[in-house]
Short mmCIF file of C-alpha atoms and ligand atoms in Angstrom, two decimals:
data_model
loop_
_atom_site.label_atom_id
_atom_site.label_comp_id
_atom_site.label_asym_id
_atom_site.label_seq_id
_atom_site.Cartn_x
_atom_site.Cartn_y
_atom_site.Cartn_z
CA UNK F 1 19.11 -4.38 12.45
CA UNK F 2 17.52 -5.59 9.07
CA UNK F 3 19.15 -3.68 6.10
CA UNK F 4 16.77 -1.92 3.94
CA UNK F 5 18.66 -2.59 0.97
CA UNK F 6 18.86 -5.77 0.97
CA UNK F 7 15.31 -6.75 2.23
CA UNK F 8 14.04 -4.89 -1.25
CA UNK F 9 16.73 -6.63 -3.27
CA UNK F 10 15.55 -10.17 -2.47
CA UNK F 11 11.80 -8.97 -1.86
CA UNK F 12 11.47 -7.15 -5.41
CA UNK F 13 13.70 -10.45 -6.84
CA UNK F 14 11.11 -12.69 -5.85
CA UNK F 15 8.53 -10.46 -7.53
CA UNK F 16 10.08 -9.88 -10.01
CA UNK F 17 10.67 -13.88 -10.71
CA UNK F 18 7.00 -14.57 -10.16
CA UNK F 19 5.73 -11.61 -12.07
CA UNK F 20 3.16 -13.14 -14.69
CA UNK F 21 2.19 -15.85 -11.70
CA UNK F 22 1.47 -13.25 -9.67
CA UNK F 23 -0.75 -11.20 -12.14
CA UNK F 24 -2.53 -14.52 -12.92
CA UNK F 25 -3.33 -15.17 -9.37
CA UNK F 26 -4.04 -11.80 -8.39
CA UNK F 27 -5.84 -10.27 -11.31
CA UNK F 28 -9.21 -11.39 -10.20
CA UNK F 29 -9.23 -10.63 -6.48
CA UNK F 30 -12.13 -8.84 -5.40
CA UNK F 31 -10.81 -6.10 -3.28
CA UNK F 32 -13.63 -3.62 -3.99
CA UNK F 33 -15.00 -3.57 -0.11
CA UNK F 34 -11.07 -2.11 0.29
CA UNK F 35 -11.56 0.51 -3.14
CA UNK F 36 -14.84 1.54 -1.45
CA UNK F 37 -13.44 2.14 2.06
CA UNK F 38 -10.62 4.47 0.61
CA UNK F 39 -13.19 6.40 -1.98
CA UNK F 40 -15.78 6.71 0.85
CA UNK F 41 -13.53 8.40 3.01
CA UNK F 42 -12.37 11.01 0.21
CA UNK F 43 -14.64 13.68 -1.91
CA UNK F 44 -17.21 12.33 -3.87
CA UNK F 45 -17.49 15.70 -6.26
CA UNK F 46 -14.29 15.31 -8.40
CA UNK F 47 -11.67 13.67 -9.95
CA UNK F 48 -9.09 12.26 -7.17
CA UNK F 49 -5.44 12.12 -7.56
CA UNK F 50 -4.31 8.86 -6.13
CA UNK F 51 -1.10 7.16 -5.51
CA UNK F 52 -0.99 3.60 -5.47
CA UNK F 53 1.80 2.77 -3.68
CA UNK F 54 2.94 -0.86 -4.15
CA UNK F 55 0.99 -1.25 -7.31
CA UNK F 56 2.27 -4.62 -8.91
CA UNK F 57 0.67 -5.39 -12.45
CA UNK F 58 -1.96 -2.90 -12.00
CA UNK F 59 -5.08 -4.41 -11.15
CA UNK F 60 -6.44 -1.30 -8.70
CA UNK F 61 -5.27 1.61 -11.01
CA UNK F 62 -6.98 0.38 -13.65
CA UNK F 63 -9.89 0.35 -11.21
CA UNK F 64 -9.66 3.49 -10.02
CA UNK F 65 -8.70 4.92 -13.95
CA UNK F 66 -11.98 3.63 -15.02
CA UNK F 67 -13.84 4.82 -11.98
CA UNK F 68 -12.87 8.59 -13.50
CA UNK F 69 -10.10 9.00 -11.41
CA UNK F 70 -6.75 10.14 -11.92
CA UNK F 71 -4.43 7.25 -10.51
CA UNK F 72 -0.70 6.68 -10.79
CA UNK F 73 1.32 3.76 -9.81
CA UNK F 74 4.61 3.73 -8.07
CA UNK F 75 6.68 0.00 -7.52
CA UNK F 76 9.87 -1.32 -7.14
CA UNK F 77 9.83 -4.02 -9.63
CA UNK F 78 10.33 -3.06 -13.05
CA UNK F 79 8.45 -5.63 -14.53
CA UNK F 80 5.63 -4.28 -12.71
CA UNK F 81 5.72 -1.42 -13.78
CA UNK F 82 5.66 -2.11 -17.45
CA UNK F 83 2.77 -4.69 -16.79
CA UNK F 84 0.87 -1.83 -14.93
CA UNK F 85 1.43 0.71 -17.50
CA UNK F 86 0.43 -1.52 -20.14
CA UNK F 87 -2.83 -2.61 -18.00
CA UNK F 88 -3.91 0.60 -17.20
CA UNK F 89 -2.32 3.43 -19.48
CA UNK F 90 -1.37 4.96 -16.56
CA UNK F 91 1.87 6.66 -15.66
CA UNK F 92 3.59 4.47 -13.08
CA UNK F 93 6.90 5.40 -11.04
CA UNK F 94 9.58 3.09 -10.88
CA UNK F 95 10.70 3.74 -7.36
CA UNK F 96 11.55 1.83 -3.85
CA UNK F 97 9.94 2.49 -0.91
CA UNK F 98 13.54 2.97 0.78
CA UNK F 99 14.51 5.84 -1.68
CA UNK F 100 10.98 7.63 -2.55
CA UNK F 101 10.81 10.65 -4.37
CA UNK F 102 7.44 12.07 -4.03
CA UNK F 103 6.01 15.42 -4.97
CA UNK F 104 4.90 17.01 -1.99
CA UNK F 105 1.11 17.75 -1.62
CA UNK F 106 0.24 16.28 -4.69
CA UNK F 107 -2.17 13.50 -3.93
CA UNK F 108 -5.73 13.00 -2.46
CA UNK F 109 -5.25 9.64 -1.35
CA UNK F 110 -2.82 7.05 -1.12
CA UNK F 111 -3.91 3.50 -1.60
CA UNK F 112 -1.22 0.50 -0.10
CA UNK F 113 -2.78 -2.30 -0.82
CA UNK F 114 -0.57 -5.45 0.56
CA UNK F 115 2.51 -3.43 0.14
CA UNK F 116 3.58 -1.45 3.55
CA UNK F 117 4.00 -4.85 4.99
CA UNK F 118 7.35 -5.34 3.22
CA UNK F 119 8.71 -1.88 4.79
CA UNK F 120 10.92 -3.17 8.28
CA UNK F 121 9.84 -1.54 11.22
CA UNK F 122 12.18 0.21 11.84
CA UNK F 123 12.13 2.57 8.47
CA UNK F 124 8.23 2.51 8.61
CA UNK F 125 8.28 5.65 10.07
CA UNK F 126 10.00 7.70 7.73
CA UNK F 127 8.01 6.14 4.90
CA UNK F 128 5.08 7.11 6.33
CA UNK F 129 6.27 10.38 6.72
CA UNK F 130 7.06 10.48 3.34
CA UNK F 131 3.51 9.49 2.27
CA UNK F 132 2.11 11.98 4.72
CA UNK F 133 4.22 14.94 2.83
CA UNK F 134 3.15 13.65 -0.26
CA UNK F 135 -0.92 13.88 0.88
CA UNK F 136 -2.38 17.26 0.52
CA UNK F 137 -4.24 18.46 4.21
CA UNK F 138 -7.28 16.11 4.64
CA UNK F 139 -6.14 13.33 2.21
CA UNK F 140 -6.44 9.57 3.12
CA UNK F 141 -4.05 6.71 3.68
CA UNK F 142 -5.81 3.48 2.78
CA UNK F 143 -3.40 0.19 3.80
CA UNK F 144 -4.14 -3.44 4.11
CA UNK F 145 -1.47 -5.97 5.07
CA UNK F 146 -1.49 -9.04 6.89
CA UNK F 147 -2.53 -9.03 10.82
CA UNK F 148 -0.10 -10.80 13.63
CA UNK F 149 2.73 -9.67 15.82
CA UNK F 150 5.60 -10.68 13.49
CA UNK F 151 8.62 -9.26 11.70
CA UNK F 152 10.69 -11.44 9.17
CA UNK F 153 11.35 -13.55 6.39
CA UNK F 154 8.95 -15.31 4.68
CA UNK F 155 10.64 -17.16 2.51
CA UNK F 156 12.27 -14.93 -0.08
CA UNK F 157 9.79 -11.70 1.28
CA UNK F 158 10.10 -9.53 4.39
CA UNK F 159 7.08 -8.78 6.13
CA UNK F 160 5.88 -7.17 9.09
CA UNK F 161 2.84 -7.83 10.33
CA UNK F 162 0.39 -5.73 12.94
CA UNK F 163 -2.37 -5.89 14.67
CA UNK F 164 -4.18 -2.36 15.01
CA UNK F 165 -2.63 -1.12 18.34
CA UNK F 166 0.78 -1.20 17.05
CA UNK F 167 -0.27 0.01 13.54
CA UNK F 168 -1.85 2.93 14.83
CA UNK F 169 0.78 4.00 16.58
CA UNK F 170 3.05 4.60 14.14
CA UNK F 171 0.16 6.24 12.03
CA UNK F 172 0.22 8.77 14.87
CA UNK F 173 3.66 9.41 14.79
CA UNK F 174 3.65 10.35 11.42
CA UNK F 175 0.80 12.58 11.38
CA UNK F 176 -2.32 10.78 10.86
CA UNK F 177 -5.72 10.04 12.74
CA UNK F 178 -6.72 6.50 12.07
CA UNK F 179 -10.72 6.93 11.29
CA UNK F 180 -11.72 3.56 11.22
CA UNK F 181 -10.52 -0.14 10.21
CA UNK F 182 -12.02 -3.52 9.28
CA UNK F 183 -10.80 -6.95 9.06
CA UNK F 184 -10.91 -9.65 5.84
CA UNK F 185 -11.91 -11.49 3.75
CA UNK F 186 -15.34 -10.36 4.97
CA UNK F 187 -18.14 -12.53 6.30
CA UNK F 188 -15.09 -15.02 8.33
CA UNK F 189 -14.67 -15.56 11.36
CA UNK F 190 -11.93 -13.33 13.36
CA UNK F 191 -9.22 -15.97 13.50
CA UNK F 192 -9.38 -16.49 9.55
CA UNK F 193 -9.86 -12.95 9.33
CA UNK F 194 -5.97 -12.82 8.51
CA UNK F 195 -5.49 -9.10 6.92
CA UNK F 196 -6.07 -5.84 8.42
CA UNK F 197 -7.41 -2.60 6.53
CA UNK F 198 -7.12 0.73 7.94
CA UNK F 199 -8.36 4.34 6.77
CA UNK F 200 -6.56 6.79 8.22
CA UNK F 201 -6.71 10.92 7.84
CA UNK F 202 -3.80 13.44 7.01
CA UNK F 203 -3.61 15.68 9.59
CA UNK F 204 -2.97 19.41 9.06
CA UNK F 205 0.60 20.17 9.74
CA UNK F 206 1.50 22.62 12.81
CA UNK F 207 3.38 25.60 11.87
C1 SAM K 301 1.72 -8.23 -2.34
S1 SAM K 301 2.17 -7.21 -3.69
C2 SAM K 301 0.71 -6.16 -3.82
C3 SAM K 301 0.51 -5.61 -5.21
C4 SAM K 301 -0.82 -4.85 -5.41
N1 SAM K 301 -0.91 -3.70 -4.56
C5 SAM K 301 -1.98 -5.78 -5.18
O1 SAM K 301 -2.79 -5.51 -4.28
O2 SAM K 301 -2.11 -6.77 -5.92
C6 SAM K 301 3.39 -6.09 -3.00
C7 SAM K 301 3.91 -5.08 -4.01
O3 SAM K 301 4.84 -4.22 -3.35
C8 SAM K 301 6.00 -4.07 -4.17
N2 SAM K 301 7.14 -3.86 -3.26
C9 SAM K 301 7.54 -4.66 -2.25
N3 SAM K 301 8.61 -4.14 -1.62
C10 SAM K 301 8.90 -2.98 -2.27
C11 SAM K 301 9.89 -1.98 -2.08
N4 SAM K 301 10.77 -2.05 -1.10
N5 SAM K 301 9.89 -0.91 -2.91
C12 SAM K 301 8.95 -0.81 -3.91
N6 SAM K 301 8.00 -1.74 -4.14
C13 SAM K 301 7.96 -2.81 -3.31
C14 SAM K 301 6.11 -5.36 -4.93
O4 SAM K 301 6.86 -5.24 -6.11
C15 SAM K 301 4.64 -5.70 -5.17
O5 SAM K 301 4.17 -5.12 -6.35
#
């Protein structure tokens, strides 16, 4: 079995390495069909507080900071982090997916944009879990990551990729009910449609 450990060690290297290519290539990506799925799901009457798990340079908290949210950022890569914080003004956790620690009910959504992916299969589970604990009762789980029916290397980044069936599964295990979920980049057809997005509800926990 894959080691956690070291899949984030040469994972968060390789961001790490490419950090300012990275936030030149990915600062102008228009993900706001994926902002507006997660906000549309949530309540429109206040102020969320949202986690965005996987952040890099901070493209989406800045979004949601300016949207009148309240957003922080959690990532592995310390460079990251300092790029987000300094993008955004936000507070941003420096923190691994293997080794979270997350306040428990303390957020109204959680938004994984390209980021669960890098989580093997077999921990997914207990990181889910984790996020699920962290949601209050009703809050979303927004992810996107790439679609297929592979686990691996690629190149110096683990991935594992799903197609909805599997994905959902393992969003039941750990507590949630998937409401809906789209493919992208919009307007392609399916077989170019190469990422998956999926909006998914905490459920209440049973005593
Ligand atoms: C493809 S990037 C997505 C960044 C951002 N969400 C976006 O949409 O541009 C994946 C992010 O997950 C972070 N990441 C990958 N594996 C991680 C791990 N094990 N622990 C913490 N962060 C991790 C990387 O540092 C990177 O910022």
């Amino acid at each position: 079995m894959i080691d956690f450990d070291e899949v984030e060690k040469i994972t968060l290297s390789h961001y790490e390495n490419n950090a300012e290519s990275f936030w030149q290539g990915t600062r102008d990506h228009d993900v706001s069909q994926n902002i507006d799925a997660f906000l549309q799901a949530l309540s429109k009457d206040k102020p969320l507080d949202i986690l965005d798990f996987g952040c890099g340079p901070g493209r989406d908290i800045h979004t949601f900071k300016s949207l009148g949210h309240n957003p922080i950022g959690l990532d592995g890569s310390k460079i990251f982090c300092e790029m987000a914080k300094k993008h955004s003004g936000c507070t941003v956790l420096h923190q691994s997916f293997s080794k979270l620690e997350l306040e428990v009910n303390s957020f109204d959504g959680v938004f994984a944009n390209a980021s669960l992916f890098h989580v093997p299969g077999h921990e997914l589970l207990k990181v889910l879990k984790q996020l699920h604990n962290a949601l209050r009762t009703g809050g979303v789980l927004f992810c996107s990551n790439p679609r297929g029916d592979i686990e691996g290397w690629q190149g110096q980044r683990y991935g594992h990729y799903m197609e909805i069936k599997s994905s959902q599964v393992y969003l039941e295990k750990a507590g949630f009910k998937v409401l809906h979920h789209y493919y992208r980049p919009e307007g392609q057809p399916r077989e170019k449609q190469n990422w998956l997005a999926i909006i998914s509800e905490k459920l209440p926990v049973e005593a």
